[in-house]
Coordinates of C-alpha atoms in Angstrom, one line a residue:
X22 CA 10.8 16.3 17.4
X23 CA 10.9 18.9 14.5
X24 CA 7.5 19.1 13.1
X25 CA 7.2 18.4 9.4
X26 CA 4.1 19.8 7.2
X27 CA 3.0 19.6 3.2
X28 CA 5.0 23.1 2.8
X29 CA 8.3 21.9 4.3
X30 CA 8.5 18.5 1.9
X31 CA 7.8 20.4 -1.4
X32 CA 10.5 23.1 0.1
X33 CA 12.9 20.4 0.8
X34 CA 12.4 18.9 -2.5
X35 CA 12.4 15.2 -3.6
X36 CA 15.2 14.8 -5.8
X37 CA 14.3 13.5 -9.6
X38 CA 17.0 11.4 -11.4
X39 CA 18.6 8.1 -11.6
X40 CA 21.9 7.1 -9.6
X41 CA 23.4 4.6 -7.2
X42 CA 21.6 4.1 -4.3
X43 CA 22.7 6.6 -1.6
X44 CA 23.3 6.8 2.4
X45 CA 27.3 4.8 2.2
X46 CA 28.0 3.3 5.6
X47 CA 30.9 5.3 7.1
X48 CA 33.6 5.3 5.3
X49 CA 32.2 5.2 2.1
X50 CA 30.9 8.0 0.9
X51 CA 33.2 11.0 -1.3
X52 CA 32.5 14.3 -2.5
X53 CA 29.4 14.9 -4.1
X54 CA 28.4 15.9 -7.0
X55 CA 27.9 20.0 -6.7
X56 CA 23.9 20.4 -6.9
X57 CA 21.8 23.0 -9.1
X58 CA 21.8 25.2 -6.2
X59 CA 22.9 26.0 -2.3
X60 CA 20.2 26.5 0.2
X61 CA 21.3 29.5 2.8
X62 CA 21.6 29.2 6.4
X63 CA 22.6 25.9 7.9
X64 CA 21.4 22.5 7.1
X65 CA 18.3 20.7 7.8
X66 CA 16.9 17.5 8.8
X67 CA 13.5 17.2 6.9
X68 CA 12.2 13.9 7.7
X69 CA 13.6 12.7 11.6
X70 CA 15.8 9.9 12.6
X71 CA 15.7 6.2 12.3
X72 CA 17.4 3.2 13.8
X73 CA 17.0 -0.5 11.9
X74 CA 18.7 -3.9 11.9
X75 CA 20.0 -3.9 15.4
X76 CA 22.3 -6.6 16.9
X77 CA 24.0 -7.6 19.8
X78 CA 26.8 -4.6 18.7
X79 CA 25.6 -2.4 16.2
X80 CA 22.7 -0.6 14.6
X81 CA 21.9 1.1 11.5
X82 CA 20.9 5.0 11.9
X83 CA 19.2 7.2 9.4
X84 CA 18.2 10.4 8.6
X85 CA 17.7 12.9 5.6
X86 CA 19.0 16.5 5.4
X87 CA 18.0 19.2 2.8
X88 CA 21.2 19.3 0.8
X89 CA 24.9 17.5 0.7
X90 CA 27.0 17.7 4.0
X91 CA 28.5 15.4 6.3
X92 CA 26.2 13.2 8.8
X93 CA 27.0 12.9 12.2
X94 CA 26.0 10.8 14.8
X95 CA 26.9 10.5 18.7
X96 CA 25.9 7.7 20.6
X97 CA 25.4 7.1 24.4
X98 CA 24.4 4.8 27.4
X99 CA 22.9 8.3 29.0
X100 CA 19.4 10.2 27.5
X101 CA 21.7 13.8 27.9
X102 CA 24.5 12.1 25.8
X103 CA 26.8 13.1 28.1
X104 CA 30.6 11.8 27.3
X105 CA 29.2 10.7 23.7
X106 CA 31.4 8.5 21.0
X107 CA 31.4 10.4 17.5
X108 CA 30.7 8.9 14.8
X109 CA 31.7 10.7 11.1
X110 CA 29.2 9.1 8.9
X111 CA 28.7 9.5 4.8
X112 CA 28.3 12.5 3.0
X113 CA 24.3 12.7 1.9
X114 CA 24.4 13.9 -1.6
X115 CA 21.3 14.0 -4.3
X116 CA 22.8 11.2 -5.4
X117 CA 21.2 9.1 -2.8
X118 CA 17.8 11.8 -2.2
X119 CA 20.2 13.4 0.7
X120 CA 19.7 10.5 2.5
X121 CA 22.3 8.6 4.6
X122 CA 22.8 5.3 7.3
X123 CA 25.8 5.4 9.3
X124 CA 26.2 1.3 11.2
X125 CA 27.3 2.0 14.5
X126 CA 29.5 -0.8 15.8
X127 CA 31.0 -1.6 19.3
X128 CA 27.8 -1.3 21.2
X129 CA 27.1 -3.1 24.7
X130 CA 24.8 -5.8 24.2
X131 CA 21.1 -5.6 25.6
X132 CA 20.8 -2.1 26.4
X133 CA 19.0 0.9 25.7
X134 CA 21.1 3.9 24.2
X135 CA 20.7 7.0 23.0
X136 CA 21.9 9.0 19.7
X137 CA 22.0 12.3 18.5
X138 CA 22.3 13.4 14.9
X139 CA 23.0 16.0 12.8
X140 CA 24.1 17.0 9.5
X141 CA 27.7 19.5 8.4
X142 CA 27.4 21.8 6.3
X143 CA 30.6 21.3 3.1
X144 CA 30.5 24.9 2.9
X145 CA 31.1 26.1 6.4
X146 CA 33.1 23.7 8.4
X147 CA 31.5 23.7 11.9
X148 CA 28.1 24.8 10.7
X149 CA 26.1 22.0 11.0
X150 CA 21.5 21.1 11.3
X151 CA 19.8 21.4 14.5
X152 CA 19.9 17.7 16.1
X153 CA 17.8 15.3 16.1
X154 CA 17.6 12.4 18.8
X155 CA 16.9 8.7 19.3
X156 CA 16.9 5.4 21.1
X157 CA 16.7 2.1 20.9
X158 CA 17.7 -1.2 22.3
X159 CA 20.4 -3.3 21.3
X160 CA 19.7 -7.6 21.0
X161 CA 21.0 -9.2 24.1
X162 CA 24.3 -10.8 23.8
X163 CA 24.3 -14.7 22.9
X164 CA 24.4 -16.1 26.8
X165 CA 21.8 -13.3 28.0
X166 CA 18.5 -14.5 28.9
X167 CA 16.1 -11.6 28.9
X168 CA 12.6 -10.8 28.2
X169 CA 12.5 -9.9 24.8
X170 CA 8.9 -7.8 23.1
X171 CA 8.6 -6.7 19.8
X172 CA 5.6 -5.8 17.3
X173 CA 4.5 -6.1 13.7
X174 CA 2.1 -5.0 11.3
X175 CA 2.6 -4.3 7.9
X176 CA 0.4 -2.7 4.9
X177 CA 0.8 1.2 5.2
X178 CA -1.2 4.2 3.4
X179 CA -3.4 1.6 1.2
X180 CA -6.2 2.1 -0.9
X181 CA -6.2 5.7 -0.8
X182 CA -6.5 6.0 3.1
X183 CA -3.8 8.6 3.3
X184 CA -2.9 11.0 6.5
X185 CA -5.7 12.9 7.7
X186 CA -5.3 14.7 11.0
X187 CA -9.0 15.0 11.4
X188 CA -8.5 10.8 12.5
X189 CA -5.6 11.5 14.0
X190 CA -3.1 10.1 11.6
X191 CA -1.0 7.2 11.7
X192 CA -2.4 6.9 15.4
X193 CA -1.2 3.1 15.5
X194 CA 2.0 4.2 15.4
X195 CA 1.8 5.6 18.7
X196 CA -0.1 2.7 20.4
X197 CA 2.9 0.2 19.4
X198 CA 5.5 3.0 20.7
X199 CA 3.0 2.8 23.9
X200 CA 4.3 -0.7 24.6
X201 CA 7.8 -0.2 24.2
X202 CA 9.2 -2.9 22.2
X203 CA 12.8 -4.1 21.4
X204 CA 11.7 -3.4 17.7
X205 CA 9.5 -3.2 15.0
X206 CA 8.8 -6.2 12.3
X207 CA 7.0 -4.1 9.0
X208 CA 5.7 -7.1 7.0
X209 CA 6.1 -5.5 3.6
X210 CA 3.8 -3.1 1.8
X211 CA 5.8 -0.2 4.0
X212 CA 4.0 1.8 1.3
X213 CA 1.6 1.7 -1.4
X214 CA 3.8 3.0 -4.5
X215 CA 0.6 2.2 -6.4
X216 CA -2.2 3.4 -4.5
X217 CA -2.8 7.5 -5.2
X218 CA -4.5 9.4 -2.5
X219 CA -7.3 11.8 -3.4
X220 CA -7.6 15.2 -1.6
X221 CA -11.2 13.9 -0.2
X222 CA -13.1 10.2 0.7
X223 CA -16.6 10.2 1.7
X224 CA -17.0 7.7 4.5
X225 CA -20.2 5.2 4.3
X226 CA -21.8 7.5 6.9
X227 CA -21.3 11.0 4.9
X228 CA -18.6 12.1 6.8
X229 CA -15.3 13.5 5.2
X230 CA -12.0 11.9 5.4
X231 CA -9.3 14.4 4.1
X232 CA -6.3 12.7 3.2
X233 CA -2.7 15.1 3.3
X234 CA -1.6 14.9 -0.7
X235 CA 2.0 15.7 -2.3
X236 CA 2.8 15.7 -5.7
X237 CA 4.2 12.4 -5.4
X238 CA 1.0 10.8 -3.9
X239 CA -1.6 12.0 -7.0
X240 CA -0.2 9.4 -9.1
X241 CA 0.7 5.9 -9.2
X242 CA 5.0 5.6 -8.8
X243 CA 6.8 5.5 -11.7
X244 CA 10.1 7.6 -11.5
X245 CA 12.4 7.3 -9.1
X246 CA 11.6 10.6 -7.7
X247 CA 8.2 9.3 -7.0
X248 CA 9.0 5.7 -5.2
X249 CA 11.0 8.1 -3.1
X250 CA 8.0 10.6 -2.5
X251 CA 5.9 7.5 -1.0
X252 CA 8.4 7.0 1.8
X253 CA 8.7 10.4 2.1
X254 CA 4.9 11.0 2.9
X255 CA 4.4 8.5 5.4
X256 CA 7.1 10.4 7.4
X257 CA 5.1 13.4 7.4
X258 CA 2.7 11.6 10.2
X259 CA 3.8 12.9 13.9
X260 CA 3.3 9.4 15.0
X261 CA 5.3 7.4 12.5
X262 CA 8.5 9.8 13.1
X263 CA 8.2 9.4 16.6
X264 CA 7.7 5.7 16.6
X265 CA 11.1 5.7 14.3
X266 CA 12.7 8.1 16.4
X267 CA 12.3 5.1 19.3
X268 CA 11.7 1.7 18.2
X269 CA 14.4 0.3 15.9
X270 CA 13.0 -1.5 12.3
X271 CA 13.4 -4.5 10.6
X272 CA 11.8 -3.9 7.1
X273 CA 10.9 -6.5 4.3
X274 CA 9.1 -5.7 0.9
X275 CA 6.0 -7.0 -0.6
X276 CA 4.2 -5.7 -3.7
X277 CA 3.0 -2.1 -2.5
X278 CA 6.6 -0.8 -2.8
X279 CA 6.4 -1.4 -6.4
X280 CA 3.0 -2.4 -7.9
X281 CA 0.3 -4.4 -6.9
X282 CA 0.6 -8.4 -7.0
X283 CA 4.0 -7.8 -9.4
X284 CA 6.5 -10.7 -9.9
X285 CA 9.9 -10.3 -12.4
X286 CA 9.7 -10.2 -15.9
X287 CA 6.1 -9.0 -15.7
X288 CA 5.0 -6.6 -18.4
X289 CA 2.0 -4.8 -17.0
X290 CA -1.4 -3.9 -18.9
X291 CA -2.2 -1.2 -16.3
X292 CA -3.3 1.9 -18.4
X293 CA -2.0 4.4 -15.4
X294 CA 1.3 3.5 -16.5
X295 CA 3.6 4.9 -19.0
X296 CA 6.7 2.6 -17.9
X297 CA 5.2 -0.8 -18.4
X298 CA 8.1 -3.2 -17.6
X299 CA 7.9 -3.8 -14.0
X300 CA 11.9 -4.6 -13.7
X301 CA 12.5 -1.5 -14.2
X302 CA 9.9 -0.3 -12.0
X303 CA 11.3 -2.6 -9.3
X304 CA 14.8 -1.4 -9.9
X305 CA 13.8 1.7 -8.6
X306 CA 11.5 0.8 -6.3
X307 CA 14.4 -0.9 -4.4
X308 CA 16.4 1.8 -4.9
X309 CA 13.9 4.4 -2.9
X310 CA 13.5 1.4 -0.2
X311 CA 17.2 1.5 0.1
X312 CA 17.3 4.9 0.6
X313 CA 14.8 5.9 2.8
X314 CA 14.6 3.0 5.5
X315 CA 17.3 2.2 7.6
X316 CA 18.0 -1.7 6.1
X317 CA 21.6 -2.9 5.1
X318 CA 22.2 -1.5 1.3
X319 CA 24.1 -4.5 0.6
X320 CA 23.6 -7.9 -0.1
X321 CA 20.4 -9.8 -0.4
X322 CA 16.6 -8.7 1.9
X323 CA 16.6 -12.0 3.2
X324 CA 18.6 -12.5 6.1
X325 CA 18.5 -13.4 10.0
X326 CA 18.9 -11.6 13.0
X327 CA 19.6 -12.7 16.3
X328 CA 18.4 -11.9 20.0
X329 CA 20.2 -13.8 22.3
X330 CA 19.5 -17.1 23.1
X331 CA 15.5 -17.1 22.9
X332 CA 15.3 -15.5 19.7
X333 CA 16.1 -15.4 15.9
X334 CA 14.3 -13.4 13.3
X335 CA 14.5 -14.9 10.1
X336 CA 13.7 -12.0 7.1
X337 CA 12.2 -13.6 3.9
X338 CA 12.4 -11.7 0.6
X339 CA 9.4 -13.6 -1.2
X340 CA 9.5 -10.8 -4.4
X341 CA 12.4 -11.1 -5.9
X342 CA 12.5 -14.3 -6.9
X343 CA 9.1 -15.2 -7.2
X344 CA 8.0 -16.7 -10.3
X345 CA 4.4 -15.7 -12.6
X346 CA 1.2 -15.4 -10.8
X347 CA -0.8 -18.6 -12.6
X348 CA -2.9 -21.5 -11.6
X349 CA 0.0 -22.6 -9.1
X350 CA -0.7 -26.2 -9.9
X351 CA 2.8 -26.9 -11.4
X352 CA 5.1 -30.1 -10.1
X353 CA 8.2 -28.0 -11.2
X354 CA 10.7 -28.2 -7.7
X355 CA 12.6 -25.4 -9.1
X356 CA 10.3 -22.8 -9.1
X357 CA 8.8 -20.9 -6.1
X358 CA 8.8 -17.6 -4.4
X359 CA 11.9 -18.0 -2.7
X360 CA 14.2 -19.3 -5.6
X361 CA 17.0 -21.8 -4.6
X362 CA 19.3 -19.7 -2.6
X363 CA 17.2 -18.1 -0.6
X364 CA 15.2 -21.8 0.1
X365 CA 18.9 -23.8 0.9
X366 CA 19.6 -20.2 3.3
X367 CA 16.6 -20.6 5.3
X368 CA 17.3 -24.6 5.8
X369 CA 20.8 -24.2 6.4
X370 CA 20.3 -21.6 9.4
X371 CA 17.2 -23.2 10.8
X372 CA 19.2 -25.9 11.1
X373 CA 22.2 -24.3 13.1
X374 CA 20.1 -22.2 15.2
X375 CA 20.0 -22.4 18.8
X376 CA 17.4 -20.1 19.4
X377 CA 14.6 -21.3 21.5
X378 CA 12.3 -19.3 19.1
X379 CA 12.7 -19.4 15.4
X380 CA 10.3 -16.7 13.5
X381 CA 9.9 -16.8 10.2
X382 CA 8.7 -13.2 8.6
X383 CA 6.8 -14.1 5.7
X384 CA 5.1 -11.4 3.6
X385 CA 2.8 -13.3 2.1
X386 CA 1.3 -16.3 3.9
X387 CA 1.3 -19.8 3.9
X388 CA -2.3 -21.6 4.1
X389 CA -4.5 -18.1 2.9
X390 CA -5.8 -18.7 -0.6
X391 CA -4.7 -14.6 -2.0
X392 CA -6.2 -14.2 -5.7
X393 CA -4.9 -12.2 -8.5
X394 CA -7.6 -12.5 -10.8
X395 CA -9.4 -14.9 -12.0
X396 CA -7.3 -18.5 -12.4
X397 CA -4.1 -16.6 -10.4
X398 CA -2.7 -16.9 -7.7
X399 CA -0.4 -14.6 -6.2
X400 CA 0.7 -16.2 -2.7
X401 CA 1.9 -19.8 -1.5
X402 CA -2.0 -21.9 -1.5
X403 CA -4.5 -22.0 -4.5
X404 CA -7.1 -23.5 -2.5
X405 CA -6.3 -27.0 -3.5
X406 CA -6.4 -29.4 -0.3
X407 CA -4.8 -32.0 -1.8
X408 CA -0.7 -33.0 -1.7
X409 CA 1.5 -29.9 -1.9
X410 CA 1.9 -28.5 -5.9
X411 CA 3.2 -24.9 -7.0
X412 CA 4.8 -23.2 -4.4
X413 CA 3.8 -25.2 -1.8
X414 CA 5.8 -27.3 -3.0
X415 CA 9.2 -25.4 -1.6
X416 CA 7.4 -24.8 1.6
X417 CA 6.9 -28.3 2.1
X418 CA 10.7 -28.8 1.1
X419 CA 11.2 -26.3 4.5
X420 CA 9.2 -27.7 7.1
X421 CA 10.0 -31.4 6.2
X422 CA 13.8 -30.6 6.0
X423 CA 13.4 -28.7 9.5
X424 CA 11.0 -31.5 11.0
X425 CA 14.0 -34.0 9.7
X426 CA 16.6 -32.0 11.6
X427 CA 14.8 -31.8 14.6
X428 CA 14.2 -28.1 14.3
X429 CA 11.7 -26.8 17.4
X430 CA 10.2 -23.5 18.1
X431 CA 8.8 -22.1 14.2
X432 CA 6.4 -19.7 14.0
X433 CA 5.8 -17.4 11.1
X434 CA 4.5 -13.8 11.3
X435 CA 3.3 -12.3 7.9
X436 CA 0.6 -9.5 7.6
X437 CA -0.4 -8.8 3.5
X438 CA -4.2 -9.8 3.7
X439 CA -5.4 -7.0 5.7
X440 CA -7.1 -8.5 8.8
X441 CA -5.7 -10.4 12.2
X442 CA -5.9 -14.0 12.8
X443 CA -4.4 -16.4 14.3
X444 CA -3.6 -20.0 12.5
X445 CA -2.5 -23.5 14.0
X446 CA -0.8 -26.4 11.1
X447 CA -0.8 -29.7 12.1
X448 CA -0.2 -32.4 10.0
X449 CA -3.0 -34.8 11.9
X450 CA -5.4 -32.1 9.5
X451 CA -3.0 -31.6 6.7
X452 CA -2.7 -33.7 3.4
X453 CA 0.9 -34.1 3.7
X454 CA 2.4 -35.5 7.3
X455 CA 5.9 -34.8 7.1
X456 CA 6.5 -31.3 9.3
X457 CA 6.1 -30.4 12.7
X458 CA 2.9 -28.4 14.1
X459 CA 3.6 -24.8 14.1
X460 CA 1.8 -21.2 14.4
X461 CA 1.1 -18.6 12.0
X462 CA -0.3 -15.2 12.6
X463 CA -1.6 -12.4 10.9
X464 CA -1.5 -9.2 11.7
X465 CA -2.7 -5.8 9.6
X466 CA -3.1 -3.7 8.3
X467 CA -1.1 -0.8 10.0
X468 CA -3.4 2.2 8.0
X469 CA -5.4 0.8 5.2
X470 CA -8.1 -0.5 3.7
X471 CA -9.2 -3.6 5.7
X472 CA -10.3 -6.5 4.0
X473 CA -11.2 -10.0 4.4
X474 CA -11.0 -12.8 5.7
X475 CA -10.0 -15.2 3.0
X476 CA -10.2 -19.2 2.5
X477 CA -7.5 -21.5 3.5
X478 CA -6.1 -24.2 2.0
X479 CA -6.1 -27.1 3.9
X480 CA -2.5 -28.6 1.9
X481 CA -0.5 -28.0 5.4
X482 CA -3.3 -28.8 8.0
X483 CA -4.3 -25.0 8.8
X484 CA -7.2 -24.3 11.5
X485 CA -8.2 -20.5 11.8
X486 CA -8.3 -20.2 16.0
X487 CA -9.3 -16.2 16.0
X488 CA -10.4 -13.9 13.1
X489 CA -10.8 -10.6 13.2
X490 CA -12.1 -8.8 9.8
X491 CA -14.3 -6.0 8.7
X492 CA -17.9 -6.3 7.7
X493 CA -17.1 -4.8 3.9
X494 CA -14.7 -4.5 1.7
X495 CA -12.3 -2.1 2.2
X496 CA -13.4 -0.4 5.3
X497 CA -11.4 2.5 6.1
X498 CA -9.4 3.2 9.2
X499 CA -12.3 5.7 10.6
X500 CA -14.1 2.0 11.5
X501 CA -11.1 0.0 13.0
X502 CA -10.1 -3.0 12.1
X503 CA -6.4 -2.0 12.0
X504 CA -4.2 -4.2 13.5
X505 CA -0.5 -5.0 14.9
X506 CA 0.5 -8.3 16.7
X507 CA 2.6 -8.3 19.9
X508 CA 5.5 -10.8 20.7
X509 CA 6.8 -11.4 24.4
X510 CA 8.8 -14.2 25.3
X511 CA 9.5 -14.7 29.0
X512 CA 13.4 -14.1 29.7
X513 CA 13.4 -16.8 32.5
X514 CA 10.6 -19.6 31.3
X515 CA 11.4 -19.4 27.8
X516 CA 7.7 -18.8 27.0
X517 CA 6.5 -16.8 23.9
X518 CA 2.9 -14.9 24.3
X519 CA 1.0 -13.3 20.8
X520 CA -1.5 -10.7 21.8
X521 CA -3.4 -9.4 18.3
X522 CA -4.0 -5.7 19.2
X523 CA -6.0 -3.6 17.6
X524 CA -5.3 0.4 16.4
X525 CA -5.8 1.8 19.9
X526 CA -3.4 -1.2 21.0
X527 CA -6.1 -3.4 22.8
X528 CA -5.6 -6.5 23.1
X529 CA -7.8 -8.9 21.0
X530 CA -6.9 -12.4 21.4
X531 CA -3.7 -13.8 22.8
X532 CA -2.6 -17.2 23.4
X533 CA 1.1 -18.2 25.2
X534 CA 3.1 -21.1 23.6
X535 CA 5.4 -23.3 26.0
X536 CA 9.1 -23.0 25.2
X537 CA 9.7 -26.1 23.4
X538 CA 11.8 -29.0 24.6
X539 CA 14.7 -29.9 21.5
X540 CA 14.5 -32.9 20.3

């Protein structure tokens, strides 16, 4: 793996400047637009190679070079890529930061395979970067039973905990690579566009914590040049690129990629910004999320991915619809987080799921009361026990439409609050009755301040089984309490074990669900 310091991202050079969002699946992509200047020598890749949104077929694979050429990317059952398919990918331009996604399609269901990449130079046919290699596993095929692991976390490079090599980094990274999952669920807040790093933190006990800083990082995100640099950072940590480089993603967004607690329509009061209409801030948040993560470009976040017949991953997008942070009291049906397409979607494919297991990633969590000042509240519960109002309303809606349709096998995995725990519903506890018991766990954060833990809201019946939070407030990722969660589900039983895991990747708590008998 090519290593990556401070000197090599300023020389690569985040590109400033509006424009569609780059990285065109093959196929898509023309000639760019001829830049401001011509690096000499041959191409680079500056910031490693990623693979996201795997099926049973295909996969999404990413990298970034230091100026326009031509991606390439061979693929293989074998490590040495011997007898490799080529694949002629997009051109990366500045147009899209020089980043580009090529989908491979045709794969072998449930194996592991390997890819090479590299970028052409336009100037010298032939002339292209050094490579770059990956892996990962495609999703079994719809008949194959097969153990099936993967990991989430979410919250990354928060409240000014940056890189700092004297605490070895992103060093979680490396204990979820360490137990070799399918994939990777990130839970939202896959950065914190609105969290600037200062060159130096003094730790409760006097020692230093030196955080790596860019340009990009000394300021809260405004520019699209800048949402870009906050992606761009976090792959300047060893462990992250070589996590990437291994595990394929599945990414959804929360508030960090934009601004703190933000909603549309919002107009902030923030005096560290000079744009204050967070639309537009979002607009170009999305853009840089597009760009620099290997998700589809198109269509809406929300959507569901399957892995064989134990599994599907249902993605929520709870941002982009999601109406003002107030009291959440309201008895208005039409408002929510999820809006009404995105609600009738996740009913509609619960329903025709097979799966044994149905996850539901939810960035923001059901039955944990989350503040945004006093009187607001930013997630689902307000901390009102009573009958579902405000957005628990649509929730409700969900559960009693899947309990209706005989839906088994929901759990939700979410992250946001910044400790691990582990949550059982039932509606013997609850104030409504109407939904089947089900699981929700909490894992994070992934390298940030930890936090916590905060009420619940007994509306949907929720018992807190294990907690584990920090002492204080913000306690920094010298003290632990960062977290990822670990999902295994048993290829022949059918049965689905948690373990919470802490930064170091020991296991906390862990607890094995039956697979359930349908209804």
């Amino acid at each position: 793996m090519t290593h990556i310091d401070r000197r090599t991202l300023l020389r690569a050079g985040l590109v400033a400047g509006a424009g569609a969002a780059g990285g065109a699946l093959l196929g898509g992509a023309g000639a760019p637009a001829a830049p401001a200047w011509r690096p000499s020598g041959r191409p680079s890749l500056t910031h490693g190679v990623q693979s996201g949104d795997v099926t049973a077929d295909s996969a999404l694979v990413w990298t970034r070079a230091d100026r326009p050429g031509r991606m390439l990317v061979e693929v293989s059952r074998r490590p040495d890529l011997r007898g490799a398919r080529l694949v002629r990918g997009p051109v990366v331009d500045p147009d899209g930061d020089f980043t580009g996604r090529v989908r491979l399609r045709g794969l072998p269901a449930g194996e592991r395979l390997h890819y090479r990449v590299r970028v052409e130079s336009l100037d010298r046919h032939g002339v292209c970067s050094e490579p770059l290699t990956g892996s990962f596993a495609t999703a079994p095929g719809r008949h194959q039973r097969r153990d099936v692991r993967f990991v989430w976390t979410g919250d990354i490079v928060g409240q000014g905990w940056g890189i700092s090599p004297d605490f070895d980094g992103l060093a979680i990274f490396r204990a979820m690579r360490e137990r070799r999952p399918d994939f990777f669920l990130c839970s939202g807040d896959t950065v914190y566009a609105d969290g600037p790093l200062a060159e130096r933190v003094t730790l409760p006990d006097g020692r230093l914590w030196r955080n790596l800083v860019t340009p990009e990082k000394s300021k809260v995100a405004e520019t699209l040049a800048e949402y870009r640099g906050q992606f761009a950072y976090n792959l300047l940590d060893e462990h992250l690129r070589a996590f990437a480089a291994q595990v394929p993603q599945i990414n959804q967004w929360d508030d960090h990629e934009v601004v703190n607690n933000w909603y549309p329509g919002e107009i902030l009061v923030d005096d560290r910004y000079t744009e204050k209409r967070v639309d537009v801030l979002a607009a170009r948040a999305r853009q840089a999320f597009h760009e620099w993560l290997p998700a589809p470009a198109d269509g809406p976040l929300y959507r569901r991915l399957s892995y064989g017949p134990l599994l599907d991953v249902f993605v929520l997008d709870m941002r982009t619809w999601k109406d003002p942070n107030d009291g959440n009291t309201y008895a208005d049906p039409a408002r929510g987080l999820l809006g009404r397409a995105q609600r009738e979607w996740l009913v509609r494919e619960l329903r025709a799921s097979r799966a044994t297991w149905k996850v539901i990633a939810n960035d923001l969590p059901i039955g944990v009361v989350v503040p945004d000042g006093p009187g607001a509240q930013e997630g689902v519960a307000q901390g009102d026990p009573g009958a579902p109002a405000g957005r628990e309303l649509e929730f409700a809606e969900v559960l009693r439409a899947a309990h209706r349709a005989g839906v088994t096998g929901l759990v939700f995995l979410t992250a946001d609050v910044h400790y691990t725990a582990a949550h059982h519903y039932d509606p013997a506890r609850a104030a409504v009755g109407d939904f089947s018991p089900f699981w929700e766990f909490v894992s994070g954060p992934a390298h940030a301040g930890a936090f916590g833990p905060n009420a619940l809201d007994g509306t949907f019946g929720p018992k807190a089984v294990f907690v584990h939070a920090p002492p204080a407030a913000n306690t920094s990722p010298a003290e632990g309490f960062q977290h990822f969660g670990e999902v295994d589900i048993d290829g022949e039983s059918g049965a689905l074990t948690v373990h919470l895991r802490d930064r170091a990747g020991a296991s906390l708590w862990s607890t094995t669900l039956p697979a359930p008998t349908r209804r």
